[in-house]
Amino acid sequence: MKKDKEFSLFFLLLLLIVILIAPSASSVEARKNNKKHQKQKKGIVSVPKHSHVPSPASSPSYGPYPTHTVIFDILSFGAKGDGVSDDSKAFEAAWKAACKVPGATVEIPSEFRFLVRPLTLQGPCMPHLVLQVDGTLLAPPKVGAWPKSSLFQWINFKWVSNFTIQGTGTVDGQGSAWWKPSGINYVQVSMLQEIHNSFLFGSCAWSYNIFLSRLFLQKRSKYTLGLKPTVSIKISFFLLYLYIFVFSTSFCNTVCILLKSLGYFWKALRFYASYNVKIQDITIMNSPGCHLKFDSTSGVKVDNITISSPGDSPNTDGIHLQNAHDVEIQLSNIECGDDCVSIQTGCINVHVHDVNCGPGHGISLGGLGKGKSVACLSSIVVENINIQNALSGVRIKTWQGGLGSVKNVTFSNIQVTDVGIPIMIDQYYCDKVRFCKNQTGAVAITGVKYNQITGTYSFQPIHLACSNHIPCTDVDLIDIQLKPSPGSSPGFQQGLCWNSYGKSQAPLVPSTMDFCLRRGDDDLLESKETQPESLWLELFYSYRV
């Protein structure tokens, strides 16, 4: 058994080495092939916006701006603005010049389309720097055009403070090639995409077979703008296929975990280690992955922006927060293929309000505690939200075996329309093909209030699946009124409630929700001693995304 495991690890290591070597050979061929095809201009895509919800009270400002502004137009730094020429160097030069001047503005002028390759715009800069986006910023549309070192982020803002992005323009990730594996030319990225799709659509080995079939069909098509199969790529496919045949299950789980840990999470705009950042009025659309991410950043204000990508585009989170403090997201419209707002570990004092969400996966806290990691969230307020045509409404998801806590969370005045599961706590979150291993540890969840959650659901009104060993405590259900969507066939009309403690207050629809929360020490003792088999069946058939 030990020898088999050692051989399996050796084989996997060999395969990964070949895959990592392949880009160096394939990128040369990709450049040769790309020169053979004429570049075409694309028209600006108009994105319909939801009608805005009423404006809340005025928000705190980040201090007065200088009355005199020095403008750095990227056209003055050599940008063409034709949507085809590479304007990355001009953009970066304008940024560096403006960074040295207090109150400066980098201008992306209207009626121009600027193709920008992945870059990092770095501070610290002089205070009150503004990026005025009135035109269109375009990401490279072909995956093969991306540098190997920058596959997972496009425009990265690092160490900036007192900085604003504003304007009437558009940031277009042109991500459709990333969403459809058959259209991807960069072999390693296509492999990553197929592996990720296997999480959602079935057997990992089956997904690989589909991927290989697509590849061979792609090689034979004269209309495909793909790579020529180099020797190293052919070897990788052969080893991959052989390994799947022999060790399909262990290979799938190992590689899936590895690729997840490497961060297959593409970001269009990312802020890292920044302070007092404001994003307002712009449109971010069609990102290959996450549209807007704030990482280790505090003092964030997102106001009146539009995020738009198709509902079936994978991993296209709207706004992703990680280790972010003092965040306000308001008056915005988010349509995407994943969480409209994703709040991850390390976030404190986050206020999301007056936001339209959908299609998408709703507003999520987590997944937290993966790989027995420590995750902490506190002081999260989500209110005055309209969620429609979404997989989930407001949810908290944690992995078994994790450590840490989620506390002081309020979901209030949430209107849902045709939402799969409007209210959800899932402490058995798992994105593997097979069941995740049962573990006793869990991220502790306490002090969660659901108040005025109303509307229609398409699957289940409520799903509270708390840890069998560490129950959810101080959970409040107040004024919950949820009815099945017209024409839907809900899976569990009465919902799922397990090991959750707190209090409920009428009105509650469906009425059985009044028995969802347990009260008293007797119930707590009983929950530790028994665990009905029906719970696991319901967990199995519930959404696992």
CSV table of N, CA and C in Angstrom, one decimal, residues 220-360:
chain,number,residue,atom,x,y,z
A,220,ARG,N,-7.8,19.3,-35.1
A,220,ARG,CA,-8.2,19.0,-36.5
A,220,ARG,C,-9.0,20.1,-37.2
A,221,SER,N,-9.4,21.1,-36.4
A,221,SER,CA,-10.2,22.2,-37.0
A,221,SER,C,-9.3,23.3,-37.5
A,222,LYS,N,-9.5,23.6,-38.8
A,222,LYS,CA,-8.6,24.6,-39.4
A,222,LYS,C,-9.1,26.0,-39.0
A,223,TYR,N,-10.3,26.1,-38.3
A,223,TYR,CA,-10.8,27.4,-37.9
A,223,TYR,C,-10.4,27.7,-36.5
A,224,THR,N,-9.7,26.8,-35.8
A,224,THR,CA,-9.4,27.0,-34.4
A,224,THR,C,-8.1,27.8,-34.3
A,225,LEU,N,-8.1,28.8,-33.5
A,225,LEU,CA,-6.9,29.6,-33.3
A,225,LEU,C,-6.1,29.0,-32.1
A,226,GLY,N,-5.7,27.8,-32.2
A,226,GLY,CA,-5.1,27.1,-31.1
A,226,GLY,C,-3.6,26.9,-31.2
A,227,LEU,N,-3.0,26.2,-30.3
A,227,LEU,CA,-1.6,25.9,-30.3
A,227,LEU,C,-1.3,24.7,-31.1
A,228,LYS,N,-0.2,24.6,-31.7
A,228,LYS,CA,0.2,23.3,-32.3
A,228,LYS,C,0.7,22.4,-31.2
A,229,PRO,N,0.4,21.2,-31.3
A,229,PRO,CA,0.8,20.3,-30.2
A,229,PRO,C,2.3,20.0,-30.2
A,230,THR,N,3.0,20.6,-29.3
A,230,THR,CA,4.4,20.3,-29.2
A,230,THR,C,4.6,19.0,-28.5
A,231,VAL,N,5.9,18.5,-28.6
A,231,VAL,CA,6.2,17.2,-28.0
A,231,VAL,C,5.9,17.2,-26.5
A,232,SER,N,6.3,18.3,-25.8
A,232,SER,CA,6.1,18.3,-24.4
A,232,SER,C,4.6,18.3,-24.0
A,233,ILE,N,3.8,18.9,-24.8
A,233,ILE,CA,2.3,18.9,-24.6
A,233,ILE,C,1.8,17.5,-24.8
A,234,LYS,N,2.2,16.9,-25.9
A,234,LYS,CA,1.7,15.5,-26.2
A,234,LYS,C,2.1,14.6,-25.0
A,235,ILE,N,3.3,14.7,-24.5
A,235,ILE,CA,3.8,13.9,-23.4
A,235,ILE,C,2.9,14.1,-22.2
A,236,SER,N,2.6,15.4,-21.9
A,236,SER,CA,1.7,15.7,-20.7
A,236,SER,C,0.4,15.1,-20.9
A,237,PHE,N,-0.2,15.1,-22.1
A,237,PHE,CA,-1.5,14.5,-22.3
A,237,PHE,C,-1.5,13.0,-22.1
A,238,PHE,N,-0.4,12.4,-22.6
A,238,PHE,CA,-0.3,11.0,-22.5
A,238,PHE,C,-0.2,10.5,-21.0
A,239,LEU,N,0.7,11.2,-20.3
A,239,LEU,CA,0.9,10.9,-18.9
A,239,LEU,C,-0.4,11.2,-18.1
A,240,LEU,N,-1.1,12.3,-18.4
A,240,LEU,CA,-2.3,12.6,-17.8
A,240,LEU,C,-3.4,11.6,-18.0
A,241,TYR,N,-3.5,11.2,-19.2
A,241,TYR,CA,-4.6,10.2,-19.5
A,241,TYR,C,-4.2,8.8,-18.9
A,242,LEU,N,-3.0,8.4,-18.9
A,242,LEU,CA,-2.5,7.2,-18.3
A,242,LEU,C,-2.8,7.2,-16.8
A,243,TYR,N,-2.4,8.3,-16.2
A,243,TYR,CA,-2.5,8.4,-14.7
A,243,TYR,C,-4.0,8.4,-14.3
A,244,ILE,N,-4.9,9.1,-15.1
A,244,ILE,CA,-6.3,9.1,-14.8
A,244,ILE,C,-6.8,7.6,-14.8
A,245,PHE,N,-6.4,6.9,-15.8
A,245,PHE,CA,-6.8,5.5,-16.0
A,245,PHE,C,-6.5,4.6,-14.9
A,246,VAL,N,-5.3,4.9,-14.3
A,246,VAL,CA,-4.8,4.0,-13.2
A,246,VAL,C,-5.2,4.5,-11.8
A,247,PHE,N,-5.1,5.8,-11.6
A,247,PHE,CA,-5.4,6.4,-10.3
A,247,PHE,C,-6.5,7.5,-10.4
A,248,SER,N,-7.6,7.3,-11.1
A,248,SER,CA,-8.5,8.4,-11.4
A,248,SER,C,-9.0,9.1,-10.2
A,249,THR,N,-9.4,8.4,-9.1
A,249,THR,CA,-10.0,9.0,-8.0
A,249,THR,C,-9.0,9.8,-7.2
A,250,SER,N,-7.9,9.2,-6.8
A,250,SER,CA,-6.9,9.9,-6.0
A,250,SER,C,-6.3,11.0,-6.8
A,251,PHE,N,-6.1,10.8,-8.1
A,251,PHE,CA,-5.5,11.9,-8.9
A,251,PHE,C,-6.4,13.1,-8.9
A,252,CYS,N,-7.7,12.8,-9.1
A,252,CYS,CA,-8.7,13.9,-9.2
A,252,CYS,C,-8.7,14.7,-7.9
A,253,ASN,N,-8.8,14.1,-6.8
A,253,ASN,CA,-8.9,14.8,-5.5
A,253,ASN,C,-7.6,15.5,-5.2
A,254,THR,N,-6.4,14.9,-5.5
A,254,THR,CA,-5.1,15.5,-5.2
A,254,THR,C,-4.9,16.8,-6.1
A,255,VAL,N,-5.1,16.6,-7.4
A,255,VAL,CA,-4.9,17.8,-8.3
A,255,VAL,C,-5.9,18.9,-8.1
A,256,CYS,N,-7.2,18.5,-7.8
A,256,CYS,CA,-8.2,19.5,-7.5
A,256,CYS,C,-7.8,20.4,-6.3
A,257,ILE,N,-7.4,19.7,-5.2
A,257,ILE,CA,-6.9,20.4,-4.0
A,257,ILE,C,-5.7,21.3,-4.3
A,258,LEU,N,-4.8,20.7,-5.1
A,258,LEU,CA,-3.5,21.5,-5.4
A,258,LEU,C,-3.9,22.7,-6.2
A,259,LEU,N,-4.7,22.6,-7.2
A,259,LEU,CA,-5.0,23.8,-8.1
A,259,LEU,C,-5.8,24.8,-7.3
A,260,LYS,N,-6.7,24.4,-6.4
A,260,LYS,CA,-7.4,25.3,-5.6
A,260,LYS,C,-6.5,26.1,-4.7
A,261,SER,N,-5.5,25.4,-4.1
A,261,SER,CA,-4.6,26.1,-3.2
A,261,SER,C,-3.7,27.0,-4.0
A,262,LEU,N,-3.4,26.7,-5.3
A,262,LEU,CA,-2.6,27.7,-6.0
A,262,LEU,C,-3.4,28.9,-6.4
A,263,GLY,N,-4.7,29.0,-6.2
A,263,GLY,CA,-5.4,30.2,-6.4
A,263,GLY,C,-6.0,30.4,-7.8
A,264,TYR,N,-6.7,29.3,-8.3
A,264,TYR,CA,-7.3,29.5,-9.6
A,264,TYR,C,-8.5,30.5,-9.4
A,265,PHE,N,-8.2,31.7,-9.2
A,265,PHE,CA,-9.2,32.7,-8.9
A,265,PHE,C,-8.8,34.0,-9.6
A,266,TRP,N,-9.2,34.2,-10.8
A,266,TRP,CA,-8.7,35.3,-11.6
A,266,TRP,C,-9.4,36.6,-11.1
A,267,LYS,N,-8.6,37.7,-11.1
A,267,LYS,CA,-9.1,39.0,-10.6
A,267,LYS,C,-9.0,40.0,-11.7
A,268,ALA,N,-10.0,40.8,-12.0
A,268,ALA,CA,-9.9,41.8,-13.0
A,268,ALA,C,-9.2,43.0,-12.4
A,269,LEU,N,-9.8,43.6,-11.3
A,269,LEU,CA,-9.2,44.7,-10.5
A,269,LEU,C,-8.9,44.2,-9.1
A,270,ARG,N,-7.7,44.3,-8.7
A,270,ARG,CA,-7.4,43.8,-7.3
A,270,ARG,C,-6.7,45.0,-6.6
A,271,PHE,N,-7.0,45.1,-5.3
A,271,PHE,CA,-6.3,46.1,-4.4
A,271,PHE,C,-5.7,45.3,-3.3
A,272,TYR,N,-4.4,45.5,-3.1
A,272,TYR,CA,-3.7,44.8,-2.1
A,272,TYR,C,-2.9,45.8,-1.2
A,273,ALA,N,-3.1,45.5,0.1
A,273,ALA,CA,-2.4,46.3,1.1
A,273,ALA,C,-2.6,47.8,0.9
A,274,SER,N,-3.8,48.2,0.7
A,274,SER,CA,-4.1,49.6,0.5
A,274,SER,C,-5.0,50.2,1.5
A,275,TYR,N,-5.3,51.5,1.5
A,275,TYR,CA,-6.0,52.2,2.5
A,275,TYR,C,-6.8,53.4,1.9
A,276,ASN,N,-8.0,53.5,2.4
A,276,ASN,CA,-8.9,54.6,1.9
A,276,ASN,C,-9.0,54.6,0.4
A,277,VAL,N,-9.7,53.6,-0.1
A,277,VAL,CA,-9.9,53.4,-1.5
A,277,VAL,C,-11.4,53.5,-1.9
A,278,LYS,N,-11.7,54.3,-2.9
A,278,LYS,CA,-13.1,54.5,-3.3
A,278,LYS,C,-13.2,54.1,-4.8
A,279,ILE,N,-14.3,53.3,-5.1
A,279,ILE,CA,-14.6,53.0,-6.5
A,279,ILE,C,-16.1,53.4,-6.7
A,280,GLN,N,-16.3,54.3,-7.7
A,280,GLN,CA,-17.6,54.7,-7.9
A,280,GLN,C,-18.0,54.9,-9.4
A,281,ASP,N,-19.2,54.6,-9.7
A,281,ASP,CA,-19.8,55.0,-11.0
A,281,ASP,C,-19.4,54.1,-12.2
A,282,ILE,N,-18.3,53.4,-12.1
A,282,ILE,CA,-17.8,52.7,-13.3
A,282,ILE,C,-18.6,51.4,-13.5
A,283,THR,N,-18.4,50.8,-14.7
A,283,THR,CA,-18.9,49.5,-15.0
A,283,THR,C,-17.7,48.5,-15.2
A,284,ILE,N,-17.8,47.3,-14.5
A,284,ILE,CA,-16.8,46.3,-14.7
A,284,ILE,C,-17.6,45.1,-15.3
A,285,MET,N,-17.1,44.6,-16.4
A,285,MET,CA,-17.9,43.5,-17.1
A,285,MET,C,-17.1,42.4,-17.6
A,286,ASN,N,-17.7,41.2,-17.7
A,286,ASN,CA,-17.1,40.1,-18.4
A,286,ASN,C,-15.7,39.7,-18.0
A,287,SER,N,-15.5,39.7,-16.7
A,287,SER,CA,-14.2,39.3,-16.1
A,287,SER,C,-14.1,37.8,-16.3
A,288,PRO,N,-12.9,37.3,-16.6
A,288,PRO,CA,-12.7,35.8,-16.7
A,288,PRO,C,-13.0,35.2,-15.3
A,289,GLY,N,-12.8,35.9,-14.2
A,289,GLY,CA,-13.1,35.4,-12.9
A,289,GLY,C,-13.6,36.5,-12.0
A,290,CYS,N,-13.1,36.7,-10.8
A,290,CYS,CA,-13.6,37.7,-9.9
A,290,CYS,C,-13.4,39.1,-10.6
A,291,HIS,N,-14.5,40.0,-10.4
A,291,HIS,CA,-14.4,41.3,-11.0
A,291,HIS,C,-13.6,42.3,-10.2
A,292,LEU,N,-13.8,42.3,-8.9
A,292,LEU,CA,-13.2,43.3,-8.0
A,292,LEU,C,-12.8,42.7,-6.7
A,293,LYS,N,-11.6,42.7,-6.3
A,293,LYS,CA,-11.1,42.1,-5.1
A,293,LYS,C,-10.3,43.1,-4.2
A,294,PHE,N,-10.6,43.1,-2.9
A,294,PHE,CA,-9.9,43.9,-1.9
A,294,PHE,C,-9.2,42.9,-1.0
A,295,ASP,N,-7.9,42.9,-0.9
A,295,ASP,CA,-7.2,42.0,-0.1
A,295,ASP,C,-6.2,42.8,0.8
A,296,SER,N,-6.4,42.5,2.1
A,296,SER,CA,-5.6,43.2,3.1
A,296,SER,C,-5.7,44.7,3.0
A,297,THR,N,-6.9,45.2,2.8
A,297,THR,CA,-7.1,46.6,2.5
A,297,THR,C,-8.2,47.1,3.5
A,298,SER,N,-8.1,48.4,3.9
A,298,SER,CA,-9.0,48.9,4.9
A,298,SER,C,-9.5,50.3,4.4
A,299,GLY,N,-10.7,50.7,4.9
A,299,GLY,CA,-11.3,52.0,4.4
A,299,GLY,C,-11.7,51.9,3.0
A,300,VAL,N,-12.6,50.9,2.7
A,300,VAL,CA,-13.0,50.7,1.3
A,300,VAL,C,-14.5,51.3,1.1
A,301,LYS,N,-14.7,52.0,0.0
A,301,LYS,CA,-16.0,52.5,-0.3
A,301,LYS,C,-16.3,52.1,-1.8
A,302,VAL,N,-17.4,51.3,-2.0
A,302,VAL,CA,-17.8,51.0,-3.4
A,302,VAL,C,-19.2,51.6,-3.5
A,303,ASP,N,-19.4,52.5,-4.5
A,303,ASP,CA,-20.6,53.3,-4.6
A,303,ASP,C,-21.1,53.3,-6.0
A,304,ASN,N,-22.3,52.9,-6.3
A,304,ASN,CA,-22.9,53.1,-7.6
A,304,ASN,C,-22.2,52.5,-8.7
A,305,ILE,N,-21.7,51.3,-8.6
A,305,ILE,CA,-21.0,50.7,-9.7
A,305,ILE,C,-21.9,49.6,-10.3
A,306,THR,N,-21.6,49.2,-11.5
A,306,THR,CA,-22.3,48.1,-12.2
A,306,THR,C,-21.3,47.0,-12.5
A,307,ILE,N,-21.6,45.7,-12.1
A,307,ILE,CA,-20.8,44.6,-12.4
A,307,ILE,C,-21.7,43.6,-13.2
A,308,SER,N,-21.2,43.2,-14.4
A,308,SER,CA,-22.0,42.4,-15.3
A,308,SER,C,-21.2,41.3,-16.0
A,309,SER,N,-21.7,40.1,-15.8
A,309,SER,CA,-21.2,38.9,-16.6
A,309,SER,C,-22.4,37.9,-16.6
A,310,PRO,N,-22.4,37.0,-17.6
A,310,PRO,CA,-23.5,36.1,-17.7
A,310,PRO,C,-23.6,35.2,-16.4
A,311,GLY,N,-24.9,34.8,-16.2
A,311,GLY,CA,-25.2,34.0,-15.0
A,311,GLY,C,-24.5,32.6,-15.0
A,312,ASP,N,-24.1,32.1,-16.2
A,312,ASP,CA,-23.5,30.8,-16.3
A,312,ASP,C,-22.0,30.9,-16.5
A,313,SER,N,-21.4,32.1,-16.3
A,313,SER,CA,-19.9,32.2,-16.4
A,313,SER,C,-19.3,31.8,-15.1
A,314,PRO,N,-18.4,30.8,-15.1
A,314,PRO,CA,-17.9,30.2,-13.8
A,314,PRO,C,-17.0,31.1,-13.1
A,315,ASN,N,-17.1,31.1,-11.7
A,315,ASN,CA,-16.2,31.8,-10.8
A,315,ASN,C,-16.1,33.3,-11.0
A,316,THR,N,-17.1,33.9,-11.6
A,316,THR,CA,-17.1,35.3,-11.8
A,316,THR,C,-17.7,36.1,-10.6
A,317,ASP,N,-17.1,35.9,-9.4
A,317,ASP,CA,-17.6,36.7,-8.3
A,317,ASP,C,-17.7,38.2,-8.6
A,318,GLY,N,-18.6,38.9,-8.0
A,318,GLY,CA,-18.7,40.3,-8.2
A,318,GLY,C,-17.7,41.0,-7.4
A,319,ILE,N,-17.8,41.0,-6.1
A,319,ILE,CA,-16.9,41.7,-5.2
A,319,ILE,C,-16.4,40.7,-4.2
A,320,HIS,N,-15.1,40.6,-4.0
A,320,HIS,CA,-14.5,39.6,-3.1
A,320,HIS,C,-13.7,40.3,-2.1
A,321,LEU,N,-14.0,40.1,-0.8
A,321,LEU,CA,-13.3,40.7,0.3
A,321,LEU,C,-12.5,39.7,1.1
A,322,GLN,N,-11.2,40.0,1.4
A,322,GLN,CA,-10.4,39.1,2.2
A,322,GLN,C,-9.5,39.9,3.1
A,323,ASN,N,-9.5,39.7,4.4
A,323,ASN,CA,-8.7,40.5,5.3
A,323,ASN,C,-9.0,42.0,5.1
A,324,ALA,N,-10.2,42.3,4.9
A,324,ALA,CA,-10.6,43.7,4.6
A,324,ALA,C,-11.4,44.3,5.8
A,325,HIS,N,-11.0,45.5,6.2
A,325,HIS,CA,-11.7,46.2,7.3
A,325,HIS,C,-12.4,47.4,6.9
A,326,ASP,N,-13.5,47.8,7.6
A,326,ASP,CA,-14.2,49.0,7.4
A,326,ASP,C,-14.5,49.2,5.9
A,327,VAL,N,-15.4,48.4,5.5
A,327,VAL,CA,-15.8,48.3,4.0
A,327,VAL,C,-17.3,48.7,3.9
A,328,GLU,N,-17.6,49.5,2.9
A,328,GLU,CA,-19.0,49.9,2.6
A,328,GLU,C,-19.2,49.7,1.1
A,329,ILE,N,-20.3,48.9,0.8
A,329,ILE,CA,-20.7,48.6,-0.6
A,329,ILE,C,-22.1,49.0,-0.7
A,330,GLN,N,-22.4,50.0,-1.6
A,330,GLN,CA,-23.8,50.5,-1.6
A,330,GLN,C,-24.2,50.9,-3.0
A,331,LEU,N,-25.5,50.9,-3.2
A,331,LEU,CA,-26.1,51.5,-4.5
A,331,LEU,C,-25.5,50.9,-5.7
A,332,SER,N,-25.3,49.6,-5.8
A,332,SER,CA,-24.7,49.0,-6.9
A,332,SER,C,-25.5,47.8,-7.5
A,333,ASN,N,-25.3,47.5,-8.7
A,333,ASN,CA,-26.0,46.4,-9.4
A,333,ASN,C,-25.0,45.3,-9.8
A,334,ILE,N,-25.2,44.1,-9.4
A,334,ILE,CA,-24.2,43.0,-9.6
A,334,ILE,C,-24.9,41.9,-10.3
A,335,GLU,N,-24.5,41.5,-11.5
A,335,GLU,CA,-24.9,40.3,-12.2
A,335,GLU,C,-23.7,39.5,-12.5
A,336,CYS,N,-23.7,38.2,-12.1
A,336,CYS,CA,-22.5,37.4,-12.3
A,336,CYS,C,-22.8,35.9,-12.2
A,337,GLY,N,-21.8,35.1,-12.3
A,337,GLY,CA,-22.0,33.7,-12.3
A,337,GLY,C,-21.6,33.0,-11.0
A,338,ASP,N,-21.3,33.8,-10.0
A,338,ASP,CA,-20.9,33.3,-8.7
A,338,ASP,C,-21.4,34.2,-7.6
A,339,ASP,N,-20.8,34.4,-6.4
A,339,ASP,CA,-21.3,35.2,-5.4
A,339,ASP,C,-21.3,36.7,-5.8
A,340,CYS,N,-22.4,37.4,-5.6
A,340,CYS,CA,-22.4,38.8,-5.9
A,340,CYS,C,-21.4,39.5,-5.0
A,341,VAL,N,-21.4,39.2,-3.7
A,341,VAL,CA,-20.4,39.7,-2.8
A,341,VAL,C,-20.0,38.5,-2.0
A,342,SER,N,-18.6,38.3,-1.9
A,342,SER,CA,-18.0,37.2,-1.2
A,342,SER,C,-17.2,37.7,-0.1
A,343,ILE,N,-17.5,37.4,1.2
A,343,ILE,CA,-16.8,38.0,2.3
A,343,ILE,C,-16.1,36.8,3.0
A,344,GLN,N,-14.7,36.9,2.9
A,344,GLN,CA,-13.9,35.8,3.4
A,344,GLN,C,-13.2,36.1,4.7
A,345,THR,N,-12.3,35.2,5.1
A,345,THR,CA,-11.7,35.3,6.4
A,345,THR,C,-11.0,36.7,6.6
A,346,GLY,N,-11.0,37.1,7.9
A,346,GLY,CA,-10.3,38.3,8.3
A,346,GLY,C,-11.0,39.6,8.1
A,347,CYS,N,-12.3,39.5,7.6
A,347,CYS,CA,-13.0,40.8,7.4
A,347,CYS,C,-13.8,41.2,8.6
A,348,ILE,N,-13.7,42.5,8.9
A,348,ILE,CA,-14.3,43.1,10.1
A,348,ILE,C,-15.0,44.4,9.7
A,349,ASN,N,-16.2,44.6,10.2
A,349,ASN,CA,-16.9,45.9,10.0
A,349,ASN,C,-17.2,46.1,8.5
A,350,VAL,N,-18.0,45.2,8.0
A,350,VAL,CA,-18.4,45.3,6.6
A,350,VAL,C,-19.9,45.6,6.5
A,351,HIS,N,-20.2,46.6,5.7
A,351,HIS,CA,-21.6,47.1,5.5
A,351,HIS,C,-22.0,47.0,4.0
A,352,VAL,N,-22.9,46.1,3.7
A,352,VAL,CA,-23.4,46.0,2.3
A,352,VAL,C,-24.8,46.3,2.3
A,353,HIS,N,-25.2,47.4,1.5
A,353,HIS,CA,-26.6,47.8,1.6
A,353,HIS,C,-27.0,48.4,0.2
A,354,ASP,N,-28.3,48.3,0.0
A,354,ASP,CA,-28.9,48.9,-1.2
A,354,ASP,C,-28.2,48.4,-2.5
A,355,VAL,N,-28.2,47.1,-2.6
A,355,VAL,CA,-27.5,46.5,-3.7
A,355,VAL,C,-28.5,45.5,-4.4
A,356,ASN,N,-28.5,45.5,-5.8
A,356,ASN,CA,-29.3,44.6,-6.6
A,356,ASN,C,-28.3,43.4,-7.0
A,357,CYS,N,-28.7,42.2,-6.7
A,357,CYS,CA,-27.9,41.0,-6.9
A,357,CYS,C,-28.7,40.0,-7.8
A,358,GLY,N,-28.1,39.6,-8.9
A,358,GLY,CA,-28.7,38.5,-9.6
A,358,GLY,C,-28.7,38.8,-11.1
A,359,PRO,N,-28.4,37.7,-11.9
A,359,PRO,CA,-28.2,36.4,-11.5
A,359,PRO,C,-26.9,36.2,-10.7
A,360,GLY,N,-26.7,35.1,-10.0
A,360,GLY,CA,-25.5,34.8,-9.3
A,360,GLY,C,-25.8,33.8,-8.2
